[in-house]
Coordinates of C-alpha atoms in Angstrom, one line a residue:
M78 CA -104.5 27.4 -61.8
N79 CA -101.3 27.3 -63.9
T80 CA -102.7 30.0 -66.1
F81 CA -103.5 32.2 -63.1
A82 CA -99.9 31.7 -61.8
S83 CA -98.6 32.6 -65.3
F84 CA -100.6 35.9 -65.2
I85 CA -99.0 36.7 -61.8
V86 CA -95.5 35.9 -63.1
K87 CA -96.1 38.1 -66.1
E88 CA -97.3 41.0 -64.1
T89 CA -94.5 40.6 -61.6
K90 CA -91.9 40.7 -64.5
H91 CA -93.6 43.7 -65.9
I92 CA -93.3 45.6 -62.6
L93 CA -89.7 44.5 -62.1
R94 CA -88.7 45.7 -65.6
D95 CA -90.2 49.1 -64.9
S96 CA -87.4 51.0 -63.2
R97 CA -89.5 54.0 -62.5
T98 CA -92.2 52.0 -60.7
M99 CA -89.5 50.2 -58.6
M100 CA -87.9 53.5 -57.7
I101 CA -91.3 54.8 -56.5
L102 CA -92.1 51.6 -54.6
F103 CA -88.9 51.4 -52.7
G104 CA -87.7 55.0 -52.9
I105 CA -90.8 56.6 -51.3
P106 CA -90.6 54.6 -48.1
M107 CA -87.0 55.4 -47.6
V108 CA -87.5 59.1 -48.2
M109 CA -90.6 59.3 -46.0
M110 CA -88.9 57.4 -43.2
L111 CA -85.9 59.8 -43.3
L112 CA -88.1 62.9 -43.6
F113 CA -90.5 62.0 -40.7
G114 CA -87.7 60.4 -38.7
F115 CA -85.2 63.2 -38.8
A116 CA -86.3 66.3 -40.8
I117 CA -90.0 66.6 -39.9
S118 CA -90.2 66.6 -36.1
T119 CA -92.4 68.1 -33.4
D120 CA -89.8 67.6 -30.8
V121 CA -88.6 70.8 -28.9
R122 CA -84.9 71.3 -29.8
N123 CA -82.6 74.4 -29.8
V124 CA -85.3 77.0 -29.2
R125 CA -83.6 80.4 -29.6
T126 CA -84.3 82.1 -26.3
V127 CA -83.9 85.7 -25.1
A128 CA -83.2 86.5 -21.4
V129 CA -84.7 89.8 -20.3
L130 CA -82.8 91.0 -17.2
S131 CA -83.3 94.3 -15.4
S132 CA -80.8 93.1 -12.8
T133 CA -78.7 90.1 -12.4
D134 CA -78.3 87.8 -9.4
N135 CA -77.4 84.2 -8.7
L136 CA -80.9 82.9 -9.2
T137 CA -81.4 84.4 -12.6
Q138 CA -78.0 83.3 -13.7
R139 CA -78.7 79.8 -12.6
I140 CA -82.0 79.7 -14.5
I141 CA -80.4 81.0 -17.6
Q142 CA -77.6 78.5 -17.3
Q143 CA -80.0 75.6 -16.8
L144 CA -82.0 76.7 -19.9
D145 CA -78.9 77.0 -22.0
A146 CA -77.5 73.7 -20.8
S147 CA -80.7 71.8 -21.7
E148 CA -81.1 70.3 -25.2
Y149 CA -84.3 72.3 -25.6
F150 CA -83.1 75.9 -25.4
T151 CA -80.2 78.0 -26.6
V152 CA -79.9 81.4 -24.9
T153 CA -78.9 83.6 -27.9
H154 CA -79.5 87.1 -26.5
R155 CA -79.6 89.0 -23.2
V156 CA -81.6 92.3 -23.2
A157 CA -82.9 94.8 -20.7
T158 CA -86.5 95.3 -21.7
P159 CA -89.4 93.1 -23.0
A160 CA -89.8 95.4 -26.0
E161 CA -86.3 94.5 -27.2
A162 CA -87.1 90.8 -26.8
E163 CA -90.4 91.2 -28.7
Q164 CA -88.5 92.9 -31.5
L165 CA -86.0 90.0 -31.7
I166 CA -89.0 87.6 -32.0
R167 CA -90.7 89.8 -34.6
N168 CA -87.4 89.8 -36.7
Q169 CA -87.2 86.0 -36.5
Q170 CA -84.0 86.2 -34.5
A171 CA -85.6 84.4 -31.5
D172 CA -88.5 82.1 -30.7
M173 CA -89.1 82.8 -27.0
A174 CA -88.2 85.2 -24.2
V175 CA -87.8 84.7 -20.5
V176 CA -88.6 88.0 -18.6
F177 CA -87.3 88.2 -15.0
A178 CA -89.0 90.6 -12.7
P179 CA -86.7 93.0 -10.8
N180 CA -85.2 91.4 -7.6
V181 CA -86.8 88.1 -8.4
A182 CA -84.4 86.3 -6.0
N183 CA -85.7 88.3 -3.1
H184 CA -89.2 86.9 -3.6
R185 CA -88.1 83.3 -4.1
Y186 CA -89.4 82.0 -0.8
D187 CA -92.6 84.0 -0.4
G188 CA -94.3 82.7 -3.5
T189 CA -94.3 86.1 -5.4
A190 CA -91.3 85.5 -7.6
K191 CA -92.4 86.4 -11.1
V192 CA -91.0 85.1 -14.4
Q193 CA -92.8 85.8 -17.6
L194 CA -92.5 83.7 -20.8
I195 CA -93.1 85.4 -24.2
A196 CA -93.4 82.9 -27.1
D197 CA -93.9 83.1 -30.8
A198 CA -97.4 81.5 -31.1
A199 CA -97.7 81.6 -34.9
D200 CA -97.5 77.8 -34.4
P201 CA -99.6 77.4 -31.3
N202 CA -98.8 73.8 -30.7
M203 CA -95.0 74.4 -30.7
A204 CA -95.5 77.5 -28.5
I205 CA -97.4 75.4 -25.9
Q206 CA -94.6 72.8 -25.9
R207 CA -91.8 75.3 -25.6
T208 CA -93.4 77.2 -22.7
S209 CA -94.2 73.9 -21.0
Y210 CA -90.6 72.8 -21.1
A211 CA -89.3 76.2 -20.0
E212 CA -91.8 76.3 -17.1
R213 CA -90.5 72.9 -15.8
I214 CA -86.9 74.1 -15.9
I215 CA -87.7 77.4 -14.2
A216 CA -89.9 75.8 -11.6
G217 CA -87.1 73.4 -10.7
A218 CA -84.8 76.4 -10.1
L219 CA -87.4 78.3 -8.0
V220 CA -88.0 75.4 -5.6
G221 CA -86.6 76.8 -2.4
S222 CA -87.5 74.3 0.3
S223 CA -87.7 70.5 0.6
M224 CA -91.1 71.0 2.2
Q225 CA -92.5 72.1 -1.1
P226 CA -94.4 69.4 -3.0
S227 CA -92.6 68.0 -6.0
V228 CA -94.2 66.3 -9.0
N229 CA -92.6 63.1 -10.4
L230 CA -93.4 62.7 -14.1
R231 CA -93.5 59.2 -15.6
M232 CA -94.1 58.9 -19.3
L233 CA -95.6 55.6 -20.5
Y234 CA -94.7 53.9 -23.8
N235 CA -92.5 56.8 -25.0
P236 CA -90.3 57.9 -22.1
Q237 CA -88.0 60.0 -24.3
M238 CA -91.0 61.8 -25.9
K239 CA -89.8 61.1 -29.5
S240 CA -92.2 62.3 -32.2
T241 CA -91.0 59.3 -34.4
Y242 CA -93.0 57.0 -32.2
N243 CA -96.1 58.9 -33.3
F244 CA -95.2 59.1 -37.0
V245 CA -94.1 55.5 -37.8
P246 CA -97.6 53.9 -37.7
G247 CA -98.9 56.8 -39.7
I248 CA -96.2 56.3 -42.4
M249 CA -97.1 52.7 -42.6
G250 CA -100.8 53.5 -43.2
L251 CA -100.0 56.1 -45.7
L252 CA -97.5 54.1 -47.7
L253 CA -99.5 50.9 -47.8
M254 CA -102.5 52.8 -49.1
I255 CA -100.5 54.6 -51.8
I256 CA -98.7 51.4 -53.0
C257 CA -101.8 49.2 -53.0
A258 CA -104.5 51.5 -54.1
M259 CA -102.8 54.0 -56.3
M260 CA -100.3 51.6 -58.0
T261 CA -103.0 48.9 -58.5
S262 CA -105.5 51.3 -60.0
V263 CA -102.9 52.9 -62.3
S264 CA -101.7 49.4 -63.4
I265 CA -105.2 48.3 -64.4
V266 CA -106.1 51.6 -66.1
R267 CA -102.9 51.4 -68.1
E268 CA -104.1 48.1 -69.6
K269 CA -107.3 49.9 -70.6
E270 CA -105.5 52.8 -72.3
R271 CA -103.3 50.4 -74.3
G272 CA -106.3 48.3 -75.3
T273 CA -104.8 45.1 -73.9
M274 CA -107.4 44.7 -71.2
E275 CA -110.0 43.6 -73.7
V276 CA -107.5 41.0 -75.0
L277 CA -107.0 39.7 -71.5
L278 CA -110.7 39.5 -70.7
V279 CA -111.4 37.3 -73.7
S280 CA -108.8 34.8 -72.6
P281 CA -109.9 31.4 -71.0
V282 CA -109.2 32.8 -67.5
R283 CA -112.1 34.3 -65.6
P284 CA -112.0 38.2 -65.7
V285 CA -112.0 38.4 -61.9
M286 CA -108.9 36.1 -61.8
I287 CA -107.1 38.4 -64.2
I288 CA -107.7 41.4 -61.9
L289 CA -106.6 39.4 -58.9
A290 CA -103.5 38.3 -60.7
K291 CA -102.6 42.0 -61.3
A292 CA -103.2 42.8 -57.7
V293 CA -101.1 39.9 -56.2
P294 CA -97.7 41.3 -57.0
Y295 CA -98.6 44.6 -55.3
L296 CA -99.7 42.6 -52.3
V297 CA -96.4 40.9 -52.1
L298 CA -94.5 44.1 -52.6
S299 CA -96.6 45.8 -49.8
V300 CA -95.6 43.0 -47.4
I301 CA -91.9 43.5 -48.3
I302 CA -92.2 47.2 -47.8
L303 CA -94.0 46.7 -44.5
V304 CA -91.0 44.6 -43.3
M305 CA -88.6 47.2 -44.6
I306 CA -90.5 50.0 -42.7
L307 CA -90.4 47.9 -39.5
L308 CA -86.7 47.3 -39.8
L309 CA -86.0 51.0 -40.5
S310 CA -88.1 51.9 -37.6
V311 CA -86.3 49.7 -35.1
Y312 CA -82.7 50.0 -36.3
L313 CA -82.6 53.5 -37.8
L314 CA -85.1 55.5 -35.8
G315 CA -85.0 53.5 -32.6
V316 CA -88.7 52.9 -32.4
P317 CA -89.4 49.6 -30.6
V318 CA -92.1 47.1 -31.6
A319 CA -93.7 46.3 -28.3
G320 CA -96.6 44.2 -29.4
S321 CA -97.1 41.0 -31.3
L322 CA -95.6 40.8 -34.7
F323 CA -98.2 38.3 -35.7
W324 CA -101.1 40.7 -35.1
I325 CA -99.2 43.6 -36.6
F326 CA -98.8 41.6 -39.8
A327 CA -102.3 40.2 -39.7
L328 CA -103.9 43.7 -39.3
S329 CA -101.6 45.1 -42.0
L330 CA -102.6 42.3 -44.4
L331 CA -106.3 43.2 -43.8
Y332 CA -105.5 46.9 -44.5
I333 CA -103.6 45.9 -47.7
F334 CA -106.7 43.9 -48.9
L335 CA -108.8 47.0 -48.2
S336 CA -106.4 49.2 -50.1
L337 CA -106.4 46.8 -53.1
A338 CA -110.2 46.8 -53.1
L339 CA -110.1 50.6 -53.3
G340 CA -107.6 50.5 -56.1
L341 CA -109.8 48.1 -58.0
L342 CA -112.9 50.3 -57.5
I343 CA -111.0 53.3 -58.8
S344 CA -109.7 51.4 -61.9
I345 CA -113.4 50.5 -62.7
L346 CA -114.6 54.1 -62.4
V347 CA -111.9 55.9 -64.3
R348 CA -110.5 55.5 -67.9
T349 CA -107.1 57.2 -67.8
Q350 CA -104.0 56.9 -65.7
V351 CA -104.0 60.7 -65.1
A352 CA -107.6 60.4 -63.7
A353 CA -106.5 57.4 -61.6
M354 CA -103.6 59.4 -60.1
L355 CA -105.8 62.4 -59.4
V356 CA -108.6 60.4 -57.8
S357 CA -106.0 58.4 -55.7
G358 CA -104.3 61.6 -54.5
V359 CA -107.6 63.3 -53.5
V360 CA -109.2 60.2 -52.0
F361 CA -106.2 58.5 -50.4
L362 CA -103.2 60.8 -49.9
L363 CA -104.7 64.0 -48.5
P364 CA -107.4 62.4 -46.2
N365 CA -104.9 59.8 -44.8
L366 CA -102.3 62.5 -44.3
L367 CA -104.6 65.2 -42.7
L368 CA -107.6 63.4 -41.2
S369 CA -106.4 60.0 -40.1
G370 CA -104.8 61.2 -36.9
M371 CA -101.3 60.7 -38.3
I372 CA -100.3 64.4 -37.7
F373 CA -103.3 66.0 -36.1
P374 CA -105.2 64.2 -33.2
V375 CA -108.7 63.3 -34.3
E376 CA -110.0 64.4 -30.9
S377 CA -108.8 68.0 -31.5
M378 CA -110.8 68.3 -34.8
P379 CA -114.3 69.9 -35.1
E380 CA -117.0 67.4 -34.3
I381 CA -118.3 67.2 -37.8
L382 CA -114.8 66.3 -39.1
Q383 CA -114.5 63.7 -36.4
Y384 CA -117.6 61.9 -37.8
M385 CA -116.1 62.2 -41.3
T386 CA -112.8 60.6 -40.3
A387 CA -114.7 57.5 -39.3
A388 CA -115.0 56.7 -43.1
I389 CA -111.2 56.9 -43.6
P390 CA -109.5 53.5 -43.3
G391 CA -106.2 55.0 -42.3
R392 CA -107.7 56.4 -39.1
W393 CA -108.5 52.9 -37.8
Y394 CA -105.3 51.3 -39.0
I395 CA -103.0 53.9 -37.6
A396 CA -104.8 53.9 -34.2
A397 CA -104.5 50.1 -34.1
M398 CA -100.8 50.1 -35.1
R399 CA -100.0 52.7 -32.3
K400 CA -101.7 50.4 -29.8
L401 CA -99.9 47.3 -31.0
M402 CA -96.5 48.7 -31.8
I403 CA -96.0 51.4 -29.2
M404 CA -98.2 50.4 -26.3
G405 CA -97.8 46.6 -26.8
V406 CA -101.4 45.8 -26.1
D407 CA -103.1 42.5 -27.0
V408 CA -105.5 42.0 -29.9
G409 CA -108.5 42.4 -27.7
S410 CA -107.6 46.1 -27.2
V411 CA -107.9 46.7 -31.0
R412 CA -111.1 44.8 -31.5
Q413 CA -113.0 47.9 -32.6
E414 CA -110.4 48.8 -35.2
L415 CA -110.2 45.2 -36.4
T416 CA -114.0 45.0 -36.8
I417 CA -114.3 48.3 -38.6
L418 CA -111.5 47.5 -41.1
S419 CA -112.9 44.0 -41.7
A420 CA -116.4 45.5 -42.5
M421 CA -114.8 48.1 -44.8
T422 CA -112.8 45.5 -46.6
A423 CA -115.9 43.2 -47.2
V424 CA -118.1 46.1 -48.4
L425 CA -115.5 47.5 -50.7
L426 CA -114.7 44.1 -52.2
L427 CA -118.4 43.5 -52.8
I428 CA -118.9 46.9 -54.4
A429 CA -115.8 46.6 -56.6
L430 CA -116.4 43.1 -57.8
G431 CA -120.1 43.9 -58.4
K432 CA -119.3 47.0 -60.5
F433 CA -116.6 45.0 -62.3
N434 CA -119.1 42.2 -63.3
K435 CA -121.7 44.8 -64.2
R436 CA -119.2 46.6 -66.5
L437 CA -118.4 43.3 -68.2
D438 CA -122.1 42.6 -68.8
V439 CA -122.4 46.0 -70.5

């Protein structure tokens, strides 16, 4: 046991002495949190808007003022025809146009008041969000009688509609996978390239214990980074942790073990660090970024892709984290995700250790 601990200490010192590795381990989480928290956002803000007015009256002026006063829209131009508005959108000088029919105020009470929205739909999701926000503001201005029905919106779990609530669990899943799987596989393959792995394997310590000793420091670092992400989420991005911290950490530890098993499996299958990085990028980074539901909802994908995403661990971890962190549910509500991740971890560990022992026998 003392020898096993010595191997862990040795590997930890090796990681701490490598300034580039430490910069990657702690720099990437900071950069990604800042990017997804502030730079990369799906929130509607400061949409450049053109007002198309064939005539002006109090109603159209009020609608324009309400649009401009909101945090969502900035009225940058006022033109007389829709063609002029479309030209501004085509020239990238505006994102959306509000076209008022002639004498719109005269038809306010008879239900025939017409207002058209023209949006740049090159990004269809953003176009839908922008027009939806504009419709709400315009509808509020067009309500002419207290007898008309009103709709009271109540947003659960994310009342301010912040996109960071959606991104933080995804960042956790992506970073933990990168750190555990990619860094572990590269670390073990590096020993192969240097020829030191053979020396370690003929030592009195069992080969499996050597591999585990190399993985333990990354497990500890992953837990530290998990704590750092949660602290940044709460105190920098204002994302609350509504659920149980115990189950958040328990599920994250399970996901970390799964990622370590994947890293071990890759280290067995490849022989160079470059190959380990390429395989890790293709197998872990892109699928977890694009197919896990981190950015694009799984339900919106083609049916065949939805079935494929079931094999991506990040999908289940991110879904569970959103439920635990944002919705504040109990562990019973993430039973499916917990079961699937446990099964994946067990299968991957068995495959990785089996291939490792087989490689030793050869």
